[in-house]
Coordinates of C-alpha atoms and ligand atoms in Angstrom, one line a residue:
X227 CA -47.8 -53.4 51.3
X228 CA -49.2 -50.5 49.4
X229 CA -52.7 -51.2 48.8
X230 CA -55.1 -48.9 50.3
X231 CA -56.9 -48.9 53.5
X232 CA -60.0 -47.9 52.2
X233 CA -60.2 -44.8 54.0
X234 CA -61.7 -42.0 53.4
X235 CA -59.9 -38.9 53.4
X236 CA -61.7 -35.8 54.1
X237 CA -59.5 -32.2 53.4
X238 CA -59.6 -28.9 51.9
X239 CA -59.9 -28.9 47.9
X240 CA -60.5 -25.5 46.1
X241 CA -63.8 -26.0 44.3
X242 CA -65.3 -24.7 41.4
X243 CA -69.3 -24.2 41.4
X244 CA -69.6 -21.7 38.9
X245 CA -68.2 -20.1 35.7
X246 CA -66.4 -17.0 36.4
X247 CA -66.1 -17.2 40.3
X248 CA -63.8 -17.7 42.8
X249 CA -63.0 -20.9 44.1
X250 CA -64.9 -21.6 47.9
X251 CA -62.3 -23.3 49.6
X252 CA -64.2 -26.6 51.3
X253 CA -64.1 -29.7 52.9
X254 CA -64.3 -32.2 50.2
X255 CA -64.4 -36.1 50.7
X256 CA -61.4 -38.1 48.7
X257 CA -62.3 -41.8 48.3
X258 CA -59.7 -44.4 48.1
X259 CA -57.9 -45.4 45.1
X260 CA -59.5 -48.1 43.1
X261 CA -57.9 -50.5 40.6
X262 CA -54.7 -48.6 39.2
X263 CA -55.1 -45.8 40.3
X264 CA -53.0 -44.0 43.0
X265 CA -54.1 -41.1 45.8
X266 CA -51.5 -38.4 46.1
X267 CA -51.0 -35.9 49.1
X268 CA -50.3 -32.8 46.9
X269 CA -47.1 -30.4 48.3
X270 CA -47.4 -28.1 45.4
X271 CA -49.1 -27.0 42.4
X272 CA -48.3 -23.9 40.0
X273 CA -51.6 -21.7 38.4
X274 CA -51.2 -22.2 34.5
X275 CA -53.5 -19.7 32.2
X276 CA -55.2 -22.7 31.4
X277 CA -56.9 -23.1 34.7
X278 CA -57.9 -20.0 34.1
X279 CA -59.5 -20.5 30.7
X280 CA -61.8 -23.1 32.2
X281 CA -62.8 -20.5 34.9
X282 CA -63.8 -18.1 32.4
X283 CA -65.6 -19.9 29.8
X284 CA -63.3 -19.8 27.4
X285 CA -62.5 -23.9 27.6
X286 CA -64.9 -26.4 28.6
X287 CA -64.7 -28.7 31.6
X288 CA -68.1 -29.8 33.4
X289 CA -68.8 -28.1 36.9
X290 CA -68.6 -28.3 39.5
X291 CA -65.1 -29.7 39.8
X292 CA -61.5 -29.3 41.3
X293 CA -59.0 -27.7 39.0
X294 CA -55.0 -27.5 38.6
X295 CA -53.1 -29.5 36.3
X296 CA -49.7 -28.8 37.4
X297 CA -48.9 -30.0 40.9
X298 CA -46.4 -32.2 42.7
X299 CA -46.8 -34.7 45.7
X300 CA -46.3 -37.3 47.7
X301 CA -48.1 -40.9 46.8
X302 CA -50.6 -41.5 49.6
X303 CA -51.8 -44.7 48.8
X304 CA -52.4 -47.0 45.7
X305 CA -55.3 -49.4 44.1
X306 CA -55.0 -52.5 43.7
X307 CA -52.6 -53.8 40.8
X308 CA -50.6 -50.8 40.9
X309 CA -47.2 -51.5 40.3
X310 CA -45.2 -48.1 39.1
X311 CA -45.3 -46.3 42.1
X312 CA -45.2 -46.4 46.2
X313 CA -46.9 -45.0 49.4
X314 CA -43.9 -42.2 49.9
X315 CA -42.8 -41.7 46.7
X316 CA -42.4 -38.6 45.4
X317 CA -44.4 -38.1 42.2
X318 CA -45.4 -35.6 39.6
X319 CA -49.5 -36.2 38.4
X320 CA -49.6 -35.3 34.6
X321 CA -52.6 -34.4 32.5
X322 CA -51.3 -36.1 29.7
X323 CA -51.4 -40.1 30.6
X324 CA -49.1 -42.3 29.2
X325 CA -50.7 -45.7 29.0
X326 CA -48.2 -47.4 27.0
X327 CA -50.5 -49.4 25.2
X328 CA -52.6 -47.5 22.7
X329 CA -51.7 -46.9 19.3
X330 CA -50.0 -43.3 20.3
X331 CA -48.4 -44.3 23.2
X332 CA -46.4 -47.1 21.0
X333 CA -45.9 -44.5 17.9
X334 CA -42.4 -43.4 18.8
X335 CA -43.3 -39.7 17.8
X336 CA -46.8 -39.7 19.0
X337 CA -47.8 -38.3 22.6
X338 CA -51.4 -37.8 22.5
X339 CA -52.0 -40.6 25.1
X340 CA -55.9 -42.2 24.0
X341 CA -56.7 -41.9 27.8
X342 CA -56.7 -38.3 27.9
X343 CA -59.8 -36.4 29.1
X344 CA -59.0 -33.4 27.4
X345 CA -60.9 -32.6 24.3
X346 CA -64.3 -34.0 25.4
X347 CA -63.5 -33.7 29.0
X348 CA -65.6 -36.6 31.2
X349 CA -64.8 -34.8 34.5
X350 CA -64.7 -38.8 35.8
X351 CA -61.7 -41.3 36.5
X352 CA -61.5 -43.9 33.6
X353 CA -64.5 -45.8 34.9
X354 CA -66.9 -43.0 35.1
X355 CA -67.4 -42.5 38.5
X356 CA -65.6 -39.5 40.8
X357 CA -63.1 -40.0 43.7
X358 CA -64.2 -35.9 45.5
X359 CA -67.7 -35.6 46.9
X360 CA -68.2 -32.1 48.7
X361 CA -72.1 -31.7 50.5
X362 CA -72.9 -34.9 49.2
X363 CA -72.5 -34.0 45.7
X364 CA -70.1 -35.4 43.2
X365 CA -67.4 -33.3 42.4
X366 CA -65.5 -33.6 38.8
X367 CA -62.1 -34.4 38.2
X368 CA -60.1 -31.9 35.7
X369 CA -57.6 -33.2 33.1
X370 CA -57.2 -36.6 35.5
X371 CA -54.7 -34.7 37.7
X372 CA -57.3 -31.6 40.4
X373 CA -54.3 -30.8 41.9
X374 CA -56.1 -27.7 43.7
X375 CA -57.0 -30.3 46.6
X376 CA -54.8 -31.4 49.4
X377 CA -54.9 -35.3 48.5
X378 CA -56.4 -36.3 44.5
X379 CA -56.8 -39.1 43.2
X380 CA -55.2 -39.8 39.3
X381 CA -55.1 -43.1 37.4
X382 CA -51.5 -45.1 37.4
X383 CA -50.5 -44.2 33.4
X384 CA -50.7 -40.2 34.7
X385 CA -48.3 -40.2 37.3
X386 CA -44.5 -40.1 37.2
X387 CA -41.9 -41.4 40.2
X388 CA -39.4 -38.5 40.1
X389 CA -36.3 -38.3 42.5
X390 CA -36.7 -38.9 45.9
X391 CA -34.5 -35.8 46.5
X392 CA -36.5 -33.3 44.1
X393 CA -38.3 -30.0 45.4
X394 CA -41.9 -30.6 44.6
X395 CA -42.5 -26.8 45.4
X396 CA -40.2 -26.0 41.8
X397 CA -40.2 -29.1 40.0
X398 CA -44.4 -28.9 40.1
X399 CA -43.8 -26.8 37.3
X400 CA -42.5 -29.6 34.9
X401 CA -46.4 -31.1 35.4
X402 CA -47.5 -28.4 32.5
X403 CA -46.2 -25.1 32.0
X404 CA -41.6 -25.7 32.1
X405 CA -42.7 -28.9 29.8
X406 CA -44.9 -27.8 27.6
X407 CA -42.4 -24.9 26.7
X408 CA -39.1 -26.2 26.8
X409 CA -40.0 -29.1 24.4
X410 CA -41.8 -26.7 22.3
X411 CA -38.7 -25.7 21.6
X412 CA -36.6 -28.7 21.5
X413 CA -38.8 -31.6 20.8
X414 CA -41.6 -30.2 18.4
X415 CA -39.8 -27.7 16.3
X416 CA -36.6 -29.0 16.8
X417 CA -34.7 -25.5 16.9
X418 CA -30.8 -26.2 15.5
X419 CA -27.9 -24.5 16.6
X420 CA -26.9 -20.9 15.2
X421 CA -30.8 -20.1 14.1
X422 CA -33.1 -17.5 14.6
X423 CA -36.5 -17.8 16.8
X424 CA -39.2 -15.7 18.0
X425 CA -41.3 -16.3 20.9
X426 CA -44.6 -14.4 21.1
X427 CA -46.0 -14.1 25.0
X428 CA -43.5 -14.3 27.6
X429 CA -45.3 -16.2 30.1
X430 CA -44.5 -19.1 32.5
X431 CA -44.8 -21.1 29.0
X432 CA -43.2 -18.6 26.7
X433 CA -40.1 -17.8 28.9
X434 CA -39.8 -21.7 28.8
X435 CA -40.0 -21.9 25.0
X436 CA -36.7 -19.4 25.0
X437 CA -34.9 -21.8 27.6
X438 CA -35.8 -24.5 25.0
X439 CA -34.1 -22.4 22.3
X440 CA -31.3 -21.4 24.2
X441 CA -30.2 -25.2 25.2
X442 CA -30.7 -25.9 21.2
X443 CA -28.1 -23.4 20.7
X444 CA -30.2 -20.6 19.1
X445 CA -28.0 -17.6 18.0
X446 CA -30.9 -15.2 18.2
X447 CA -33.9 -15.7 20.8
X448 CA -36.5 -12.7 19.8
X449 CA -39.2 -12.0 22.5
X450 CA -42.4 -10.4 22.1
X451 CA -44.8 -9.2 24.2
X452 CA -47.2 -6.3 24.7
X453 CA -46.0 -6.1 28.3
X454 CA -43.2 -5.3 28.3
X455 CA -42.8 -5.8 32.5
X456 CA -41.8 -9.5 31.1
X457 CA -38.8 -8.4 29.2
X458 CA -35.9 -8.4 31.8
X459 CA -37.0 -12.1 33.1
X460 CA -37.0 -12.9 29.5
X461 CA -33.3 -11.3 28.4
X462 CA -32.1 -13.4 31.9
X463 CA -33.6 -16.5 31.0
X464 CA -31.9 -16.7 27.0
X465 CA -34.1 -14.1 25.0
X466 CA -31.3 -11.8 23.2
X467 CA -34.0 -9.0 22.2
X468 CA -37.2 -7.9 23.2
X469 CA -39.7 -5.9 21.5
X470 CA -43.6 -4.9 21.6
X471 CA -46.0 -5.0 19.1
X472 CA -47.6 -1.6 20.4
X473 CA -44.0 -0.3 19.3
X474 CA -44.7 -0.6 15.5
X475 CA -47.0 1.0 13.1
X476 CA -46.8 -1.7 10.9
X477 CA -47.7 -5.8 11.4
X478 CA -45.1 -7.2 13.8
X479 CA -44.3 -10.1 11.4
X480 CA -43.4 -7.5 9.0
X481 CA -41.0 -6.2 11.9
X482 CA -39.4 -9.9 12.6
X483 CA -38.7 -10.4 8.9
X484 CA -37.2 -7.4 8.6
X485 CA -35.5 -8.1 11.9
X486 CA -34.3 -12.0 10.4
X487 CA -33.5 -11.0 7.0
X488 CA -36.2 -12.3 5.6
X489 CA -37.9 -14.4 8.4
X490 CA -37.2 -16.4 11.3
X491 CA -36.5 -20.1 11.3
X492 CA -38.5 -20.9 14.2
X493 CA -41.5 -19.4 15.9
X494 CA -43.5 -20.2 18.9
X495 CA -47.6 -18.9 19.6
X496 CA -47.5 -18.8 23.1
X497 CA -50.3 -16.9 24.1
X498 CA -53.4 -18.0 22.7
X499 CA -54.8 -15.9 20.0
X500 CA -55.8 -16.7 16.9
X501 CA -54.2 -13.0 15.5
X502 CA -50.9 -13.7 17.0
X503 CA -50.9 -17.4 15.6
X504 CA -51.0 -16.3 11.8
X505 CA -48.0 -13.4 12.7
X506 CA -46.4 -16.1 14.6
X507 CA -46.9 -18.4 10.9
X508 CA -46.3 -15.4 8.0
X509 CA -42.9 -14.2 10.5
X510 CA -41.0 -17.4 10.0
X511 CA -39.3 -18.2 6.9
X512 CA -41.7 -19.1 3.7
X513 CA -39.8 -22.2 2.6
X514 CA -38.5 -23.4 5.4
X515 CA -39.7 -21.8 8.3
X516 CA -41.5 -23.7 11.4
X517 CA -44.0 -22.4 13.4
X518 CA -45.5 -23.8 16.4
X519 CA -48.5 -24.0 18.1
X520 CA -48.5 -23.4 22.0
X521 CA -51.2 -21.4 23.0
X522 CA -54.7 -22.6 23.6
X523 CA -57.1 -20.5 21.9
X524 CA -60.7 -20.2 22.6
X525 CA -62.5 -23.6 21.7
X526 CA -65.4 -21.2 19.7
X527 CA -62.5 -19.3 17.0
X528 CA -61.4 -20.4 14.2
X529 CA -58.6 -19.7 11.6
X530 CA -58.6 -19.3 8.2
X531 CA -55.5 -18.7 6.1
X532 CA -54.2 -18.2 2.3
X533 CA -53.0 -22.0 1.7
X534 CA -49.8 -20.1 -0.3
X535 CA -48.8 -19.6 3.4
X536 CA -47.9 -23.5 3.3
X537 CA -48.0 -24.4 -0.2
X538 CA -44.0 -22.1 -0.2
X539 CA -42.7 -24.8 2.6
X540 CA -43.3 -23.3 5.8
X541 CA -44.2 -26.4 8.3
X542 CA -47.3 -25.8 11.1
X543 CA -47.2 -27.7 13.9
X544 CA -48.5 -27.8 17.7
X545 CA -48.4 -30.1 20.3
X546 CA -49.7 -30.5 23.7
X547 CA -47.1 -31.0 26.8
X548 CA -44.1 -30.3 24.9
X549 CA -44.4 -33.5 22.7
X550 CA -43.0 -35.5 25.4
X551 CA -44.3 -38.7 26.2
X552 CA -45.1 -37.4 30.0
X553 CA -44.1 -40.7 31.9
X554 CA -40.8 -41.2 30.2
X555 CA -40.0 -37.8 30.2
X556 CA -40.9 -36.1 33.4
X557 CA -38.3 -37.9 35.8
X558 CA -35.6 -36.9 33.2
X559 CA -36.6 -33.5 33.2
X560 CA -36.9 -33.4 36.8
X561 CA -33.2 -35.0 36.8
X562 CA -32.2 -32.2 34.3
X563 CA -33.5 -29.7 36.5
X564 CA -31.6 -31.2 39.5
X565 CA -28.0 -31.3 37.2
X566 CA -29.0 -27.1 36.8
X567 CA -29.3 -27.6 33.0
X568 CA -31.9 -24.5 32.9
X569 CA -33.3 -22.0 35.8
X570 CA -36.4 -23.3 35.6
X571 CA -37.0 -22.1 39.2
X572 CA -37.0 -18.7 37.3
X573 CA -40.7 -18.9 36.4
X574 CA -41.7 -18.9 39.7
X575 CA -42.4 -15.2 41.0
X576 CA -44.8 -16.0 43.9
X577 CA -45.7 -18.3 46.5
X578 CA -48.8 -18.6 48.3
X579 CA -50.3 -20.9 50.9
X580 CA -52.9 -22.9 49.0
X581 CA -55.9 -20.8 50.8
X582 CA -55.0 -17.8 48.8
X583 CA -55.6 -19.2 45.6
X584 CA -58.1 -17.0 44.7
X585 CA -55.3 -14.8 45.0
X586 CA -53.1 -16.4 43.1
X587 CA -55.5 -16.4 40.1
X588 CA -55.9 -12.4 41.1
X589 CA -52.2 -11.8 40.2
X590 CA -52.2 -14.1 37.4
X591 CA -55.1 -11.8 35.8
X592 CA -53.6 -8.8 36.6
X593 CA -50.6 -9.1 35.3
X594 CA -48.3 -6.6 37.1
X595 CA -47.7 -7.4 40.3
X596 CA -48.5 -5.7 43.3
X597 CA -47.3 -5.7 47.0
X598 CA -49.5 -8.4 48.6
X599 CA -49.5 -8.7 52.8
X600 CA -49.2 -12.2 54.5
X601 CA -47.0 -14.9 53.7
X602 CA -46.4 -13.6 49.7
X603 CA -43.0 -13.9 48.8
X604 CA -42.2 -12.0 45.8
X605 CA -38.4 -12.5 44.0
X606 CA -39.9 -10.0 40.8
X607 CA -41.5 -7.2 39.9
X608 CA -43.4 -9.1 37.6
X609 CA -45.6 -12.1 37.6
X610 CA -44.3 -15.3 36.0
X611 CA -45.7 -18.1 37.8
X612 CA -47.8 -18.5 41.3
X613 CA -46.8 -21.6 42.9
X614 CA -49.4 -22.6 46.0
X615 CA -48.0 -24.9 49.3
X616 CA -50.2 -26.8 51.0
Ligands
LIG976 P1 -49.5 -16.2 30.6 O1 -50.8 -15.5 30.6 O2 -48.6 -16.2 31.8 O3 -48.6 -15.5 29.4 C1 -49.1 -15.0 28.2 C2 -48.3 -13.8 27.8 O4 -48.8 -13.3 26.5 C3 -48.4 -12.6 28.8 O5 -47.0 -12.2 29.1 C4 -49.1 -11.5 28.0 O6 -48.7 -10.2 28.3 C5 -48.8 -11.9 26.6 N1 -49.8 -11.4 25.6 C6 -51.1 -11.3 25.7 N2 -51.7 -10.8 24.6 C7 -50.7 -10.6 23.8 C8 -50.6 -10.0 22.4 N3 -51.7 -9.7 21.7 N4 -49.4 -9.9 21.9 C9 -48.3 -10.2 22.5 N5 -48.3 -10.7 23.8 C10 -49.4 -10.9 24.4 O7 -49.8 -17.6 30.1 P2 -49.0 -19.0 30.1 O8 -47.6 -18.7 29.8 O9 -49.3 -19.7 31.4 O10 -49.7 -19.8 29.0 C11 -49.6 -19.4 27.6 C12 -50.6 -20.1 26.7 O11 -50.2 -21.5 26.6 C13 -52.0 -20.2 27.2 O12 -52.9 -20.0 26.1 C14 -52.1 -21.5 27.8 O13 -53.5 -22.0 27.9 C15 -51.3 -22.3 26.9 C16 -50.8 -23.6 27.4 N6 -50.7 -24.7 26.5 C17 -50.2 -25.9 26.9 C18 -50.1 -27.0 25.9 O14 -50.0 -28.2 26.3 N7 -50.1 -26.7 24.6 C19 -49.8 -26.1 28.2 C20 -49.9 -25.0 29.1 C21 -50.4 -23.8 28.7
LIG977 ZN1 -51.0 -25.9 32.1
LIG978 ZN1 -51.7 -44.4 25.5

């Protein structure tokens, strides 16, 4: 049992033809899973900001393709030699593979899976060829995962069997943006009990770095933002003050270190600029300070920094996903999630039926929310996270 039919499914995918416009929602072709590799009927998938870089230029992917990197589903059918997973199981697709094999996977630090089609993105499956074909044209694969399509297909090392019993409507979000925060916090920079952090951007992401810091045991969890609409979801979540750069004459790592006594011991870029990643470094404390790397900026920018900024002890790190290893990891967050060790289910400020995507990126770019007719459901004022049902 379990190996495909050979069928090919046809559904509705959201597809990208072109930089900077919407998505046309269309009938794509899904081809059955070859050789370790799995198709997934998808039941959920969040809109992370980096979807939106690709959309405008800002990151590269090839076109046209099917995006979303944080989705959750239901295992459709698998290739041959697949042994991990099940038609029926309940799974979560991640970006970052895990093979197990390559020289990362078996560093017991090391994350950065060698089959990941992130930095030089092929827009294939591992053997170069595409599973989506929409008019007769191939259609590219994003990150391994295209969530943004009623059934994908993803290679066996980037999917993980979670509990039978989860919702894949909220746990979708441990597929990037709960994951990548929370482990920000407690996995990359290791944030100790009784210390001070600062979070700058109070996104999905950033309100999951203070989670992080608050199941560390951080005494003092300082948010910043220039919107300050994010503030109240960020005090309920862990964040113990709040504050906006637009509120200071002066630079706000000045502020923090007068704020800290001197700088913070941990502090988290979670927004994507290159400005805010050197406040984010000078803020925290010069000899023992960490400062972490979230936020993905523009591939074309560049820092450049005084190397005394280092050279005095401060440690800069980043990490993609958290740090986790995402197979081992993902069913234990998911199992965390379940035991109510953080309100993950926070983030998630709207929910849309997958056709209103282009929606959903709407409110993402806007962010303030506005009333929206039809089947919107909206918990906040303001927008965390837009989680689409198929
Ligand atoms: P988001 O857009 O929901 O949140 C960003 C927040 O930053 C918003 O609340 C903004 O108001 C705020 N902001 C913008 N400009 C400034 C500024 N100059 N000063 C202070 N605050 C500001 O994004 P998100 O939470 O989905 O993602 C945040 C970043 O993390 C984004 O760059 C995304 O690409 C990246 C990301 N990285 C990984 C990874 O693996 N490292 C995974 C997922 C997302
Ligand atoms: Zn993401
Ligand atoms: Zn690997």
């Amino acid at each position: 049992m379990g190996w495909s039919h050979n069928r090919v499914i046809k559904c509705k995918a959201a597809v990208l033809w072109e930089l900077k416009k919407p998505f046309a929602i269309e009938e794509v072709e899904v081809a059955p899973p070859k050789a370790h590799e799995v198709r997934i009927k998808m039941v959920a998938t969040g809109i992370c900001r980096t979807d939106d870089h690709i959309i405008a230029g800002s990151l590269f992917a090839p076109l046209p393709l099917v995006l979303g990197h944080e989705g959750a589903g239901i295992v459709e059918s698998v290739g041959e030699g697949v042994t991990s997973v099940r038609p029926g199981d309940k799974v979560i697709p991640v970006f970052l593979p895990q093979c197990g094999k390559c020289k990362v996977c078996k560093h017991p630090e090391g994350n950065l899976c060698l089959k990941i089609d992130v930095f030089k993105p092929s827009g294939t499956m591992q053997d170069g060829t595409t599973r989506f074909t929409c008019r007769g044209k191939p259609i590219n694969h994003f990150m391994g995962t295209s969530t943004f399509s009623q059934y994908t297909v993803v290679q066996e090392c980037a999917v993980a069997k979670i509990n039978a019993a989860s919702p894949l409507d909220k746990v979708c979000l441990i597929g990037c943006g709960f994951s990548t925060g929370y482990g920000s916090a407690t996995k990359v920079a290791k944030v100790t009990p009784g210390s001070t952090c600062a979070v700058f951007g109070l996104g999905g992401v950033g309100l999951s770095v203070v989670m992080g810091c608050k199941a560390a045991g951080a005494a003092r969890i300082i948010g910043i933002d220039i919107n300050k609409d994010k503030f109240a979801k960020a005090q309920e979540v862990g964040a113990t003050e709040c504050i906006s750069p637009r509120d200071f004459q002066k630079p706000i790592e000045e502020v923090l270190k007068e704020m800290s006594g001197g700088g913070v011991d941990f502090s988290f870029e979670v927004i994507g600029r290159i400005d805010t990643m050197m406040s984010a470094l000078m803020c925290c404390q010069a000899s023992y300070g960490v400062s972490v790397i979230v936020g993905a900026a523009p591939n074309s920018e560049m820092l450049s920094l005084n190397p005394m900024l280092l050279l005095t002890g401060r440690t800069w790190k980043g990490a993609l996903f958290g740090g986790f290893k995402s197979n081992d990891s993902v069913p234990k967050l998911v199992e965390d999630f379940m035991a109510k060790k953080f309100p993950m289910d926070s983030l998630i400020s709207h929910v849309l039926p997958f056709e209103k995507i282009n929606e959903g990126f709407e409110l993402l770019r806007s962010g303030k929310s506005k009333f929206m007719p039809g089947n919107l459901v909206c918990k906040d004022k303001e927008i965390i996270r837009t989680v689409l049902t198929f």
